[in-house]
Amino acid sequence: MKKSPIDRRNFIKKMAMLSAMTAAASMFPGIIFASEQEKGIPKDANLDWKKGPCRFCGVGCGILVGVENGKPIAVKGDPNSKVNKGLLCVKGYHQTMCIQSKDRLEHALVKKNGRYVKTPLNEALDIVANKMKETIAAHGKDSVAMYTSGQSTIPEGYIASKLMKGAIGTNNLDCNARLCMASAVTGFMTSFGADEPMGCYEDIDYADYFVTWGNNMAEMHPVLFSRMLEQKTKRGAKIIDFATRTTRSSTASDRSILFEPQTDLAVANAICYEIIKNGWVNKSFVEKHCTFSKGLTNMGYGLEDHYEFTDKPEQIDFEAYKEFLKDYSPEKVSKYSKVSVKDIKYLARIFGDPNKKVVSYWCMGMNQHTRGTWINNLVYNIHLLTGKISQPGNGPFSLTGQPSACGTAREVGTFTHKLPKGVVTNEENRRLAAKIWKVPYERIPSKPTYHATEMFRAVDRGDIKFIWTQATNPLVSLPKTGRYRPGMQKDSCFVVVSDVFPTPTSDVADVILPASWHIEKGGLYGNSERRTQYWEKMVEGPGETTADAWMFIEVAKRMGYGDLFPYSKENHVEEIYNEYIQFHEGNKHGMAPLEVLKKESGVIWPYVDGKSTQWRYNAKYDPACSNGEDFHFYGKPDGKAVIWQRPFEDAPEKPDEEYPFWLNTGRVIEHWHTGSMTRRIPVLHQAMPHAYAEFHPEDAKALGIRNGEKIKIVSRRGSCTLPASINERGLPTKGQVFVPFFDENMLINDVTLDAFCPISKEPDYKKCAVKVVKA
Amino acid sequence: MPIKSYLAHPVPGKKEELMEALIRLGQCEVIPAKNQDVLALVTDTPDELSEELLKEKIEALESLKLLSLVSGFNVSQN
Ligand code: SF4
């Protein structure tokens, strides 16, 4: 139907308004236009508002989607959501605009003689199931793999795990959360014995200081940052930005402290040195609730195939720890961290002041780090030494990137070593999974296989002969894509990709499955603060688009596992969730029943006796504390948290004469990860149409580079050509180049290094050495 | 039939005043930012001349510190 001139005019006015608001968002960190979408809604519209979580980041804002005649017309922030209280960022407001994109994957496509042929979904699923069965018969269970996402829903992650580990009997399941959250998980597990933050977003309302460690919350967690700015204005709370690059978060902070890449390890130790030296240790807390340990050092960086590492923890005492810290006096650390002695002492004083409440926030800067587990441990050390943990306004808080990195990847456990409760190496955990899944206990293998990077190395080597990816785009997001793209193109591996839009990953697929977008199916997500959010299907998807969970079930049935997947198409989300929550029963991880989630705008776990536990390990708030003390770190058998002795160790590749710059990669506010959704939202695409390489102006001058000029960034692995950006959005330190990774036409991950943290196996996208030449 | 969008920055403390003045001028649609001193503004006028006149009136407002153009569209009537 042709649009009337009035409709068209209104549409253009709305676009004009969105452009203005997007421009504002790129100028003011955390800016919020609360009523923007409602203004654009026609007065006579008869909208049915349906609640759910935002499709994008791990903040997990509640949204209300206005649906008219089966179409999503508008999105607004859910005023009942405790996360965002009605606010949304630019991505959140515009999210549903991508689903009508012209190149939406609406039907299954099967590659025949080098060309994609539109194929009925049933037939495509037959092909996938047969191929999986044949591959297993010919090469064994460990020749097939699945790579899922922190954007998959909880039921999708659960069914993927049940299919791979319970039905087929292989641990060849990993997910893209390995690339963003694995170090946070190993940090939590080693320090506390239980995953996920102890506090919640309400900490923002009580903290006197927010210390942000290597993250740019103004762009990556904008709604939380706007809540922090509100507290800054209202109560005089202070934001301290500790980073390697000056960003919008830095300019909106009270103090910006810059450090040399990788030396955050040393600075964190120097803060602890100062805390001890000045007598700021909370002695009774440490004596009652902490132990001290050290692990192996010089672990390597996982650069070689088949790399393996297992830490050997050894208990030490406070005196040994104090002795170790002698190498980390502010004076010594200042020399190589480029942080002044004054600034190190300033940071230590903030944590050391018993009258000030402090929250530490971090995300990819600490996690995507070849010593990611260590730096997570070291920040916990600071909070443990001072007892600033598990109380309103006091605590370390690891933020997630993806909307369900916690809910799906970490809680359901779509990692090779994980089960919905516990790990595959633990017999009791395997027995519980076998019981709930109704499979023989022996079928679940006890040894983890491939983490993400190693999984794609195995594809390249020809060890994995079938891989199925969902809701993820590894050929843009993996490090060193220059190796993994040709690897996935090899005939030795059959590639199945389920997604909503075509991507460079679907370009190498043998079968492409048309996935539903989140509001076209029901589901559950879990955000950074342990909040589980449910939504029901809001609109019909186009063509044969189908929920990933249902496609897994269909394939499982075709492979002969139908009895293990007895779910109905209409109610599978509900049925799967009810089965899944049996894994978490009890007061340490109890999940809210679905009836509660249907009513509420998300509920934080542990959910005990009809109540959320907002601060874990604190007896005042957490009914699972049972040691009779104020605090109980019950994740560890002795009920105590661990303060870890972890040294500073260099990055595997540092700038040298031939490659004189650090390369740092990351995100921008307008785009969600690899841009496959947000680049299809006109207003976001126009606001940030392509990637760029940020330089320090003095470096640009020395290289003779002008703003906008095409340059080539070259590493030992590959190169990428982009326009230079000088004094625009961010300002890297001298000797550093920053490039966002959202642009599939400028693949910066061809340049990055696939080194990872030996404990978490999470790659470091923030540090490698490059040179810059004119294109 | 131009449609233009701007960011209107008020003189400190005059955000409300600027918003009211813009609405009074007509042909203006305004959405204020909730937590920053800036307004998103869309003007909708019948021709270039009216657009120019409206812009002059906006720029003369005492509560306005700075007006910056973001986008411009010219929409035909049919
Ligand atoms: S802050 Fe994150 S969750 Fe909230 S609206 Fe923006 S993208 Fe969505």
JSON list of C-alpha atoms and ligand atoms in Angstrom, two decimals, chain A residues 54-61 63 84 87-93 95 220-224 672, ligand 1:
[
{"chain": "A", "resi": 54, "resn": "CYS", "atom": "CA", "xyz": [15.95, -4.59, 25.72]},
{"chain": "A", "resi": 55, "resn": "ARG", "atom": "CA", "xyz": [17.51, -6.74, 22.98]},
{"chain": "A", "resi": 56, "resn": "PHE", "atom": "CA", "xyz": [20.89, -5.09, 23.31]},
{"chain": "A", "resi": 57, "resn": "CYS", "atom": "CA", "xyz": [23.26, -4.66, 26.23]},
{"chain": "A", "resi": 58, "resn": "GLY", "atom": "CA", "xyz": [23.76, -6.34, 29.58]},
{"chain": "A", "resi": 59, "resn": "VAL", "atom": "CA", "xyz": [22.30, -3.41, 31.51]},
{"chain": "A", "resi": 60, "resn": "GLY", "atom": "CA", "xyz": [18.99, -5.15, 30.81]},
{"chain": "A", "resi": 61, "resn": "CYS", "atom": "CA", "xyz": [16.64, -2.17, 30.64]},
{"chain": "A", "resi": 63, "resn": "ILE", "atom": "CA", "xyz": [11.12, -1.92, 27.54]},
{"chain": "A", "resi": 84, "resn": "ASN", "atom": "CA", "xyz": [16.06, 1.93, 34.00]},
{"chain": "A", "resi": 87, "resn": "LEU", "atom": "CA", "xyz": [14.72, 5.54, 30.58]},
{"chain": "A", "resi": 88, "resn": "LEU", "atom": "CA", "xyz": [16.40, 4.05, 27.52]},
{"chain": "A", "resi": 89, "resn": "CYS", "atom": "CA", "xyz": [19.46, 4.87, 25.42]},
{"chain": "A", "resi": 90, "resn": "VAL", "atom": "CA", "xyz": [19.49, 5.47, 21.65]},
{"chain": "A", "resi": 91, "resn": "LYS", "atom": "CA", "xyz": [19.93, 1.81, 20.83]},
{"chain": "A", "resi": 92, "resn": "GLY", "atom": "CA", "xyz": [17.09, 0.86, 23.12]},
{"chain": "A", "resi": 93, "resn": "TYR", "atom": "CA", "xyz": [14.59, 3.29, 21.60]},
{"chain": "A", "resi": 95, "resn": "GLN", "atom": "CA", "xyz": [15.69, -1.41, 18.44]},
{"chain": "A", "resi": 220, "resn": "MET", "atom": "CA", "xyz": [28.55, 0.97, 26.75]},
{"chain": "A", "resi": 221, "resn": "HIS", "atom": "CA", "xyz": [26.25, 1.08, 29.77]},
{"chain": "A", "resi": 222, "resn": "PRO", "atom": "CA", "xyz": [24.62, 4.45, 29.14]},
{"chain": "A", "resi": 223, "resn": "VAL", "atom": "CA", "xyz": [21.54, 4.07, 31.29]},
{"chain": "A", "resi": 224, "resn": "LEU", "atom": "CA", "xyz": [23.60, 3.05, 34.32]},
{"chain": "A", "resi": 672, "resn": "TRP", "atom": "CA", "xyz": [25.57, -3.28, 19.07]},
{"chain": "C", "resi": 1, "resn": "SF4", "atom": "S1", "xyz": [21.50, 0.82, 28.15]},
{"chain": "C", "resi": 1, "resn": "SF4", "atom": "FE1", "xyz": [21.62, -1.20, 27.16]},
{"chain": "C", "resi": 1, "resn": "SF4", "atom": "S2", "xyz": [19.76, -2.27, 27.85]},
{"chain": "C", "resi": 1, "resn": "SF4", "atom": "FE2", "xyz": [19.47, -0.09, 28.25]},
{"chain": "C", "resi": 1, "resn": "SF4", "atom": "S3", "xyz": [18.41, 0.70, 26.45]},
{"chain": "C", "resi": 1, "resn": "SF4", "atom": "FE3", "xyz": [20.61, 0.99, 26.10]},
{"chain": "C", "resi": 1, "resn": "SF4", "atom": "S4", "xyz": [21.24, -0.85, 24.98]},
{"chain": "C", "resi": 1, "resn": "SF4", "atom": "FE4", "xyz": [19.26, -1.30, 25.90]}
]
